[in-house]
Amino acid sequence: MLNSLIRTSLRNRLGVIVASLVVLVVGTEAARRLPIDVFPDLTAPTVTVLVEGHGMAPQEMETLVTFPVETALNGATGVRRIRSATAYGLAIVWAEFEWGVDVHRARQTVTERLSGVTSQLPEDVAAPILAPMTSIMGEILFVALTSDRHDSLALRETADYVVRRRLLSVPGVAQVLPIGGDRRQFEVLLDPSRLAGYGITVEQVLVALEESNQNVSSGVSRRGGQEALILGRGRLQGVDDIAETVVVSRGETPVRVRDLGSIGERPAFRRGTAAASRRTDDGTAVTEPAVIFAVQKQPGANTLELTARLDDVVLDLQRSLPEGMVLNARIFR
């Protein structure tokens, strides 16, 4: 066999040379286009399920939420292992599939199984949702937002409504998780003696606030050949709107929220914090409170190319941020 191959090659020298050149050219082009990643995804296809139960203790979440979701996913086509973690008001379930299973088909399988368990969950538990497609190897970049003249509320608002949305729009980014800063919230501190004096319960105040904080469409008004859209604007814009919300009426006298307690604008309860170091223009190292963005890539996205695109986006964002805010993309990559 080998001798015959050698004799044939010697008799067809030109053909062998041409074939060798073709293989060389094709191989070089294939090597040039071959995707090379810094961190190849070495994890099995995994679908993450998140279930939020406001105010529920970990024991209740485990019994009433986590266990039913695990039971629904066990035995699904291609599932090889189910893992879970339960915390205060939150249940996370990971469904690992066999190697080679397409992640989109895996997500479809999980979605079909979850449709049957949603009705079994408590009423105050939100419907299960699927986390974005990413993996343990997908965290490719940390970006810090700091400022020497803005408070933590302004930092977090800029992080949530400007920076995070811009980073999520980059092709290849699966999720951007902000850490740190303070979230703005409006607080209504009810006075028990005033509630008792008016004969009003806390539940009535909650219902009044929920029902008043919405816009209502009322159709259109027709006059001749013209139509005018009618819209009832009821969204609460600030402390004054909350204070003027009517809870009940006593005869012709309305009882408003301001009559039942105090209303204020304060930071929400903080469950975590973050800080970052940067150097000033003279080279001095400064550590200050920050909002840290953990950027996770989608499966199959090239780490080097995506990081380069994110660097360009960070530079573009820096030009549009309020004066004093600084984005630092050199924390971890």
mmCIF file of C-alpha atoms in Angstrom:
data_model
loop_
_atom_site.group_PDB
_atom_site.id
_atom_site.type_symbol
_atom_site.label_atom_id
_atom_site.label_comp_id
_atom_site.label_asym_id
_atom_site.label_seq_id
_atom_site.Cartn_x
_atom_site.Cartn_y
_atom_site.Cartn_z
ATOM 1 C CA MET A 1 0.000 0.000 0.000
ATOM 2 C CA LEU A 2 2.709 2.461 1.008
ATOM 3 C CA ASN A 3 4.960 1.489 -1.922
ATOM 4 C CA SER A 4 2.071 1.963 -4.346
ATOM 5 C CA LEU A 5 1.351 5.417 -2.904
ATOM 6 C CA ILE A 6 5.007 6.421 -3.265
ATOM 7 C CA ARG A 7 5.195 5.184 -6.889
ATOM 8 C CA THR A 8 1.984 7.021 -7.761
ATOM 9 C CA SER A 9 3.297 10.242 -6.197
ATOM 10 C CA LEU A 10 6.577 9.995 -8.113
ATOM 11 C CA ARG A 11 4.737 9.489 -11.401
ATOM 12 C CA ASN A 12 2.460 12.513 -10.702
ATOM 13 C CA ARG A 13 4.888 15.034 -9.242
ATOM 14 C CA LEU A 14 2.998 18.047 -10.564
ATOM 15 C CA GLY A 15 -0.319 16.849 -9.158
ATOM 16 C CA VAL A 16 1.249 16.251 -5.749
ATOM 17 C CA ILE A 17 2.760 19.750 -5.727
ATOM 18 C CA VAL A 18 -0.550 21.335 -6.731
ATOM 19 C CA ALA A 19 -2.465 19.338 -4.107
ATOM 20 C CA SER A 20 0.090 20.329 -1.462
ATOM 21 C CA LEU A 21 -0.250 24.005 -2.339
ATOM 22 C CA VAL A 22 -4.053 23.773 -2.194
ATOM 23 C CA VAL A 23 -3.911 22.125 1.243
ATOM 24 C CA LEU A 24 -1.429 24.757 2.427
ATOM 25 C CA VAL A 25 -3.609 27.650 1.296
ATOM 26 C CA VAL A 26 -6.817 26.138 2.698
ATOM 27 C CA GLY A 27 -5.103 25.277 6.000
ATOM 28 C CA THR A 28 -3.629 28.749 6.361
ATOM 29 C CA GLU A 29 -7.020 30.384 5.745
ATOM 30 C CA ALA A 30 -8.733 28.016 8.191
ATOM 31 C CA ALA A 31 -6.115 28.743 10.861
ATOM 32 C CA ARG A 32 -6.530 32.480 10.302
ATOM 33 C CA ARG A 33 -10.297 32.267 10.813
ATOM 34 C CA LEU A 34 -10.144 29.781 13.679
ATOM 35 C CA PRO A 35 -11.737 31.399 16.767
ATOM 36 C CA ILE A 36 -9.266 31.446 19.656
ATOM 37 C CA ASP A 37 -10.508 32.433 23.098
ATOM 38 C CA VAL A 38 -8.694 33.270 26.309
ATOM 39 C CA PHE A 39 -11.104 31.229 28.453
ATOM 40 C CA PRO A 40 -12.818 28.483 26.454
ATOM 41 C CA ASP A 41 -16.170 27.515 27.953
ATOM 42 C CA LEU A 42 -15.463 24.209 29.700
ATOM 43 C CA THR A 43 -18.797 23.948 31.528
ATOM 44 C CA ALA A 44 -21.693 21.736 30.503
ATOM 45 C CA PRO A 45 -24.797 23.453 29.075
ATOM 46 C CA THR A 46 -26.551 24.953 32.099
ATOM 47 C CA VAL A 47 -29.847 26.778 32.521
ATOM 48 C CA THR A 48 -30.288 28.970 35.608
ATOM 49 C CA VAL A 49 -33.771 29.491 37.059
ATOM 50 C CA LEU A 50 -34.459 32.424 39.411
ATOM 51 C CA VAL A 51 -37.516 32.619 41.659
ATOM 52 C CA GLU A 52 -38.158 35.603 43.923
ATOM 53 C CA GLY A 53 -40.395 35.440 46.970
ATOM 54 C CA HIS A 54 -40.656 38.796 48.724
ATOM 55 C CA GLY A 55 -40.095 38.508 52.463
ATOM 56 C CA MET A 56 -40.045 34.694 52.611
ATOM 57 C CA ALA A 57 -37.581 33.021 54.963
ATOM 58 C CA PRO A 58 -35.031 30.569 53.509
ATOM 59 C CA GLN A 59 -36.833 27.604 55.094
ATOM 60 C CA GLU A 60 -40.123 28.560 53.443
ATOM 61 C CA MET A 61 -38.433 29.231 50.105
ATOM 62 C CA GLU A 62 -36.759 25.820 50.240
ATOM 63 C CA THR A 63 -39.993 23.954 51.014
ATOM 64 C CA LEU A 64 -42.538 25.898 48.940
ATOM 65 C CA VAL A 65 -40.423 27.075 45.993
ATOM 66 C CA THR A 66 -37.050 25.389 45.534
ATOM 67 C CA PHE A 67 -38.230 21.803 46.016
ATOM 68 C CA PRO A 68 -41.209 22.053 43.578
ATOM 69 C CA VAL A 69 -38.975 23.634 40.900
ATOM 70 C CA GLU A 70 -36.322 20.931 41.350
ATOM 71 C CA THR A 71 -38.989 18.236 41.139
ATOM 72 C CA ALA A 72 -40.355 19.718 37.914
ATOM 73 C CA LEU A 73 -36.938 19.801 36.265
ATOM 74 C CA ASN A 74 -35.811 16.349 37.391
ATOM 75 C CA GLY A 75 -36.157 13.833 34.614
ATOM 76 C CA ALA A 76 -36.345 16.377 31.812
ATOM 77 C CA THR A 77 -34.776 15.304 28.528
ATOM 78 C CA GLY A 78 -30.993 15.683 28.637
ATOM 79 C CA VAL A 79 -30.781 16.821 32.273
ATOM 80 C CA ARG A 80 -27.939 15.138 34.134
ATOM 81 C CA ARG A 81 -27.842 17.088 37.414
ATOM 82 C CA ILE A 82 -29.930 19.607 39.381
ATOM 83 C CA ARG A 83 -28.355 21.982 41.908
ATOM 84 C CA SER A 84 -29.943 24.756 43.942
ATOM 85 C CA ALA A 85 -29.262 27.508 46.454
ATOM 86 C CA THR A 86 -31.873 29.151 48.663
ATOM 87 C CA ALA A 87 -31.579 32.483 50.453
ATOM 88 C CA TYR A 88 -33.839 35.107 51.961
ATOM 89 C CA GLY A 89 -36.527 35.768 49.363
ATOM 90 C CA LEU A 90 -34.594 34.089 46.545
ATOM 91 C CA ALA A 91 -34.234 30.596 45.082
ATOM 92 C CA ILE A 92 -31.678 29.710 42.394
ATOM 93 C CA VAL A 93 -31.852 26.373 40.569
ATOM 94 C CA TRP A 94 -29.216 25.205 38.086
ATOM 95 C CA ALA A 95 -30.174 22.527 35.553
ATOM 96 C CA GLU A 96 -27.095 20.954 33.966
ATOM 97 C CA PHE A 97 -27.572 19.137 30.659
ATOM 98 C CA GLU A 98 -25.499 16.500 28.896
ATOM 99 C CA TRP A 99 -22.508 17.602 26.842
ATOM 100 C CA GLY A 100 -23.441 18.517 23.312
ATOM 101 C CA VAL A 101 -27.009 19.611 24.075
ATOM 102 C CA ASP A 102 -27.837 22.894 22.365
ATOM 103 C CA VAL A 103 -28.307 25.555 25.049
ATOM 104 C CA HIS A 104 -31.333 27.058 23.268
ATOM 105 C CA ARG A 105 -33.076 23.681 23.221
ATOM 106 C CA ALA A 106 -32.146 23.226 26.881
ATOM 107 C CA ARG A 107 -33.779 26.558 27.761
ATOM 108 C CA GLN A 108 -36.893 25.548 25.835
ATOM 109 C CA THR A 109 -37.057 22.271 27.780
ATOM 110 C CA VAL A 110 -36.769 24.097 31.100
ATOM 111 C CA THR A 111 -39.410 26.637 30.081
ATOM 112 C CA GLU A 112 -41.873 23.853 29.240
ATOM 113 C CA ARG A 113 -41.278 22.161 32.586
ATOM 114 C CA LEU A 114 -41.670 25.425 34.520
ATOM 115 C CA SER A 115 -45.043 26.154 32.923
ATOM 116 C CA GLY A 116 -46.537 23.320 34.940
ATOM 117 C CA VAL A 117 -45.067 24.317 38.311
ATOM 118 C CA THR A 118 -45.956 28.033 38.319
ATOM 119 C CA SER A 119 -49.526 27.351 39.463
ATOM 120 C CA GLN A 120 -48.214 25.342 42.442
ATOM 121 C CA LEU A 121 -46.185 28.208 43.911
ATOM 122 C CA PRO A 122 -47.558 30.554 46.620
ATOM 123 C CA GLU A 123 -49.469 33.615 45.423
ATOM 124 C CA ASP A 124 -46.863 36.100 46.685
ATOM 125 C CA VAL A 125 -44.046 34.364 44.786
ATOM 126 C CA ALA A 126 -43.092 35.760 41.386
ATOM 127 C CA ALA A 127 -43.127 33.491 38.355
ATOM 128 C CA PRO A 128 -39.807 31.686 37.702
ATOM 129 C CA ILE A 129 -37.555 33.351 35.158
ATOM 130 C CA LEU A 130 -34.493 32.167 33.248
ATOM 131 C CA ALA A 131 -31.204 33.956 33.824
ATOM 132 C CA PRO A 132 -29.312 35.203 30.750
ATOM 133 C CA MET A 133 -27.187 32.676 28.881
ATOM 134 C CA THR A 134 -23.737 32.723 30.441
ATOM 135 C CA SER A 135 -21.397 30.421 32.362
ATOM 136 C CA ILE A 136 -18.885 30.384 35.184
ATOM 137 C CA MET A 137 -16.179 31.251 32.625
ATOM 138 C CA GLY A 138 -18.201 34.156 31.220
ATOM 139 C CA GLU A 139 -17.164 36.929 33.618
ATOM 140 C CA ILE A 140 -14.640 38.817 31.499
ATOM 141 C CA LEU A 141 -14.528 42.396 32.749
ATOM 142 C CA PHE A 142 -15.040 44.583 35.813
ATOM 143 C CA VAL A 143 -15.759 48.290 35.355
ATOM 144 C CA ALA A 144 -15.839 50.785 38.232
ATOM 145 C CA LEU A 145 -17.804 54.037 38.356
ATOM 146 C CA THR A 146 -16.463 56.538 40.916
ATOM 147 C CA SER A 147 -16.839 60.233 41.621
ATOM 148 C CA ASP A 148 -15.260 62.817 43.892
ATOM 149 C CA ARG A 149 -18.269 65.136 43.863
ATOM 150 C CA HIS A 150 -21.406 62.942 43.600
ATOM 151 C CA ASP A 151 -23.071 60.941 46.364
ATOM 152 C CA SER A 152 -23.812 57.206 46.227
ATOM 153 C CA LEU A 153 -27.429 57.829 45.121
ATOM 154 C CA ALA A 154 -26.352 59.776 42.033
ATOM 155 C CA LEU A 155 -23.702 57.146 41.265
ATOM 156 C CA ARG A 156 -26.194 54.289 41.383
ATOM 157 C CA GLU A 157 -28.793 56.105 39.288
ATOM 158 C CA THR A 158 -26.207 56.854 36.597
ATOM 159 C CA ALA A 159 -25.011 53.247 36.812
ATOM 160 C CA ASP A 160 -28.497 51.756 36.410
ATOM 161 C CA TYR A 161 -29.991 54.091 33.809
ATOM 162 C CA VAL A 162 -26.959 55.083 31.718
ATOM 163 C CA VAL A 163 -23.900 52.857 32.045
ATOM 164 C CA ARG A 164 -25.570 49.461 32.484
ATOM 165 C CA ARG A 165 -27.999 49.961 29.601
ATOM 166 C CA ARG A 166 -25.187 51.044 27.291
ATOM 167 C CA LEU A 167 -23.007 48.047 28.202
ATOM 168 C CA LEU A 168 -25.919 45.640 27.700
ATOM 169 C CA SER A 169 -26.380 46.945 24.163
ATOM 170 C CA VAL A 170 -22.924 45.681 23.123
ATOM 171 C CA PRO A 171 -23.264 42.505 20.990
ATOM 172 C CA GLY A 172 -21.921 39.517 22.921
ATOM 173 C CA VAL A 173 -22.743 40.794 26.424
ATOM 174 C CA ALA A 174 -25.112 38.500 28.343
ATOM 175 C CA GLN A 175 -25.481 40.337 31.638
ATOM 176 C CA VAL A 176 -24.163 43.375 33.513
ATOM 177 C CA LEU A 177 -24.477 43.170 37.297
ATOM 178 C CA PRO A 178 -23.977 46.444 39.227
ATOM 179 C CA ILE A 179 -22.661 46.178 42.797
ATOM 180 C CA GLY A 180 -22.547 49.025 45.314
ATOM 181 C CA GLY A 181 -24.117 52.440 45.643
ATOM 182 C CA ASP A 182 -27.473 53.345 47.156
ATOM 183 C CA ARG A 183 -30.888 52.940 45.566
ATOM 184 C CA ARG A 184 -33.325 55.812 45.933
ATOM 185 C CA GLN A 185 -36.672 55.035 47.556
ATOM 186 C CA PHE A 186 -39.653 56.878 49.014
ATOM 187 C CA GLU A 187 -40.658 55.962 52.559
ATOM 188 C CA VAL A 188 -44.041 56.459 54.225
ATOM 189 C CA LEU A 189 -43.729 56.271 58.025
ATOM 190 C CA LEU A 190 -47.240 55.811 59.395
ATOM 191 C CA ASP A 191 -48.228 57.034 62.855
ATOM 192 C CA PRO A 192 -50.268 54.336 64.686
ATOM 193 C CA SER A 193 -52.160 56.931 66.713
ATOM 194 C CA ARG A 194 -53.264 58.800 63.577
ATOM 195 C CA LEU A 195 -54.317 55.541 61.912
ATOM 196 C CA ALA A 196 -56.413 54.652 64.953
ATOM 197 C CA GLY A 197 -57.898 58.149 65.099
ATOM 198 C CA TYR A 198 -59.111 57.975 61.494
ATOM 199 C CA GLY A 199 -60.029 54.284 61.725
ATOM 200 C CA ILE A 200 -57.718 53.381 58.828
ATOM 201 C CA THR A 201 -55.620 50.233 58.475
ATOM 202 C CA VAL A 202 -52.148 49.888 56.995
ATOM 203 C CA GLU A 203 -53.617 47.716 54.219
ATOM 204 C CA GLN A 204 -55.873 50.590 53.111
ATOM 205 C CA VAL A 205 -52.849 52.882 52.795
ATOM 206 C CA LEU A 206 -50.962 50.273 50.761
ATOM 207 C CA VAL A 207 -53.907 49.786 48.401
ATOM 208 C CA ALA A 208 -54.327 53.542 47.947
ATOM 209 C CA LEU A 209 -50.655 54.005 47.069
ATOM 210 C CA GLU A 210 -50.642 51.085 44.629
ATOM 211 C CA GLU A 211 -53.828 52.136 42.850
ATOM 212 C CA SER A 212 -52.848 55.792 42.584
ATOM 213 C CA ASN A 213 -49.416 55.087 41.057
ATOM 214 C CA GLN A 214 -50.574 54.279 37.535
ATOM 215 C CA ASN A 215 -51.684 55.903 34.307
ATOM 216 C CA VAL A 216 -55.107 54.989 32.939
ATOM 217 C CA SER A 217 -56.171 55.070 29.305
ATOM 218 C CA SER A 218 -59.714 56.298 28.729
ATOM 219 C CA GLY A 219 -60.023 55.809 24.997
ATOM 220 C CA VAL A 220 -60.618 58.704 22.637
ATOM 221 C CA SER A 221 -62.926 61.693 22.372
ATOM 222 C CA ARG A 222 -64.532 62.224 18.952
ATOM 223 C CA ARG A 223 -65.518 65.658 17.776
ATOM 224 C CA GLY A 224 -66.544 65.932 14.180
ATOM 225 C CA GLY A 225 -63.838 64.317 12.110
ATOM 226 C CA GLN A 226 -61.163 64.509 14.816
ATOM 227 C CA GLU A 227 -60.176 62.180 17.656
ATOM 228 C CA ALA A 228 -58.334 63.165 20.833
ATOM 229 C CA LEU A 229 -56.606 60.604 23.037
ATOM 230 C CA ILE A 230 -57.683 60.715 26.701
ATOM 231 C CA LEU A 231 -55.049 59.672 29.253
ATOM 232 C CA GLY A 232 -55.346 59.846 33.009
ATOM 233 C CA ARG A 233 -51.910 60.572 34.436
ATOM 234 C CA GLY A 234 -51.550 59.174 37.939
ATOM 235 C CA ARG A 235 -47.890 58.229 38.201
ATOM 236 C CA LEU A 236 -46.287 59.451 41.420
ATOM 237 C CA GLN A 237 -43.376 61.768 40.659
ATOM 238 C CA GLY A 238 -42.126 62.649 44.118
ATOM 239 C CA VAL A 239 -42.770 63.168 47.805
ATOM 240 C CA ASP A 240 -45.489 65.789 47.246
ATOM 241 C CA ASP A 241 -47.509 63.435 45.019
ATOM 242 C CA ILE A 242 -47.332 60.690 47.635
ATOM 243 C CA ALA A 243 -48.358 63.096 50.396
ATOM 244 C CA GLU A 244 -51.451 64.204 48.446
ATOM 245 C CA THR A 245 -52.662 60.662 47.733
ATOM 246 C CA VAL A 246 -56.204 60.197 49.075
ATOM 247 C CA VAL A 247 -56.694 57.078 51.220
ATOM 248 C CA VAL A 248 -60.373 57.411 52.221
ATOM 249 C CA SER A 249 -62.981 60.132 52.482
ATOM 250 C CA ARG A 250 -64.805 61.074 55.669
ATOM 251 C CA GLY A 251 -67.909 62.786 54.351
ATOM 252 C CA GLU A 252 -66.617 65.554 52.127
ATOM 253 C CA THR A 253 -63.187 65.600 53.787
ATOM 254 C CA PRO A 254 -60.472 63.473 52.142
ATOM 255 C CA VAL A 255 -57.882 61.771 54.333
ATOM 256 C CA ARG A 256 -54.505 61.971 52.631
ATOM 257 C CA VAL A 257 -51.277 60.094 53.282
ATOM 258 C CA ARG A 258 -49.700 63.232 54.783
ATOM 259 C CA ASP A 259 -52.420 63.163 57.467
ATOM 260 C CA LEU A 260 -51.318 59.697 58.583
ATOM 261 C CA GLY A 261 -47.547 60.059 58.911
ATOM 262 C CA SER A 262 -44.386 61.456 57.378
ATOM 263 C CA ILE A 263 -43.068 60.953 53.860
ATOM 264 C CA GLY A 264 -39.415 61.129 52.938
ATOM 265 C CA GLU A 265 -36.860 60.253 50.278
ATOM 266 C CA ARG A 266 -34.073 58.054 51.620
ATOM 267 C CA PRO A 267 -31.608 55.381 50.461
ATOM 268 C CA ALA A 268 -32.965 51.846 50.445
ATOM 269 C CA PHE A 269 -31.597 49.261 52.847
ATOM 270 C CA ARG A 270 -28.100 48.383 51.645
ATOM 271 C CA ARG A 271 -27.221 44.684 51.398
ATOM 272 C CA GLY A 272 -23.722 45.179 49.986
ATOM 273 C CA THR A 273 -21.129 47.789 49.132
ATOM 274 C CA ALA A 274 -18.197 48.262 46.778
ATOM 275 C CA ALA A 275 -15.059 50.368 46.475
ATOM 276 C CA ALA A 276 -12.385 50.820 43.831
ATOM 277 C CA SER A 277 -8.890 52.257 43.583
ATOM 278 C CA ARG A 278 -7.722 54.634 40.898
ATOM 279 C CA ARG A 279 -4.821 56.996 40.338
ATOM 280 C CA THR A 280 -5.189 60.743 40.043
ATOM 281 C CA ASP A 281 -3.421 62.874 37.451
ATOM 282 C CA ASP A 282 -0.348 63.196 39.703
ATOM 283 C CA GLY A 283 -0.161 59.399 40.222
ATOM 284 C CA THR A 284 -1.606 59.272 43.745
ATOM 285 C CA ALA A 285 -3.614 56.139 44.520
ATOM 286 C CA VAL A 286 -7.126 56.898 45.757
ATOM 287 C CA THR A 287 -9.645 54.365 47.106
ATOM 288 C CA GLU A 288 -13.248 55.541 47.162
ATOM 289 C CA PRO A 289 -16.830 54.174 47.136
ATOM 290 C CA ALA A 290 -17.864 52.933 43.729
ATOM 291 C CA VAL A 291 -20.380 51.015 41.688
ATOM 292 C CA ILE A 292 -18.726 47.936 40.176
ATOM 293 C CA PHE A 293 -20.111 46.386 36.978
ATOM 294 C CA ALA A 294 -19.489 42.667 36.478
ATOM 295 C CA VAL A 295 -19.758 42.073 32.723
ATOM 296 C CA GLN A 296 -20.587 38.525 31.577
ATOM 297 C CA LYS A 297 -20.349 37.377 27.985
ATOM 298 C CA GLN A 298 -22.665 35.176 25.967
ATOM 299 C CA PRO A 299 -21.627 31.610 25.124
ATOM 300 C CA GLY A 300 -19.495 31.575 21.997
ATOM 301 C CA ALA A 301 -18.532 35.264 22.169
ATOM 302 C CA ASN A 302 -14.810 35.888 21.682
ATOM 303 C CA THR A 303 -13.276 37.332 24.837
ATOM 304 C CA LEU A 304 -10.602 39.442 23.131
ATOM 305 C CA GLU A 305 -12.928 40.947 20.532
ATOM 306 C CA LEU A 306 -15.674 41.646 23.095
ATOM 307 C CA THR A 307 -13.219 43.252 25.517
ATOM 308 C CA ALA A 308 -11.967 45.539 22.752
ATOM 309 C CA ARG A 309 -15.551 46.589 21.924
ATOM 310 C CA LEU A 310 -16.268 47.238 25.609
ATOM 311 C CA ASP A 311 -13.155 49.417 25.906
ATOM 312 C CA ASP A 312 -14.432 51.570 23.049
ATOM 313 C CA VAL A 313 -17.865 51.831 24.682
ATOM 314 C CA VAL A 314 -16.341 52.817 28.039
ATOM 315 C CA LEU A 315 -14.341 55.595 26.376
ATOM 316 C CA ASP A 316 -17.487 56.829 24.628
ATOM 317 C CA LEU A 317 -19.474 56.702 27.874
ATOM 318 C CA GLN A 318 -16.827 58.680 29.743
ATOM 319 C CA ARG A 319 -17.401 61.649 27.439
ATOM 320 C CA SER A 320 -21.131 61.716 28.208
ATOM 321 C CA LEU A 321 -20.995 61.230 31.995
ATOM 322 C CA PRO A 322 -21.535 64.136 34.407
ATOM 323 C CA GLU A 323 -18.364 66.013 35.294
ATOM 324 C CA GLY A 324 -16.535 64.279 38.123
ATOM 325 C CA MET A 325 -17.665 60.717 37.359
ATOM 326 C CA VAL A 326 -14.905 58.384 36.197
ATOM 327 C CA LEU A 327 -15.167 54.948 34.554
ATOM 328 C CA ASN A 328 -12.240 52.598 35.173
ATOM 329 C CA ALA A 329 -12.132 49.445 33.037
ATOM 330 C CA ARG A 330 -8.722 48.290 34.297
ATOM 331 C CA ILE A 331 -9.814 46.578 37.505
ATOM 332 C CA PHE A 332 -10.119 43.013 36.223
ATOM 333 C CA ARG A 333 -10.139 41.599 32.728
#
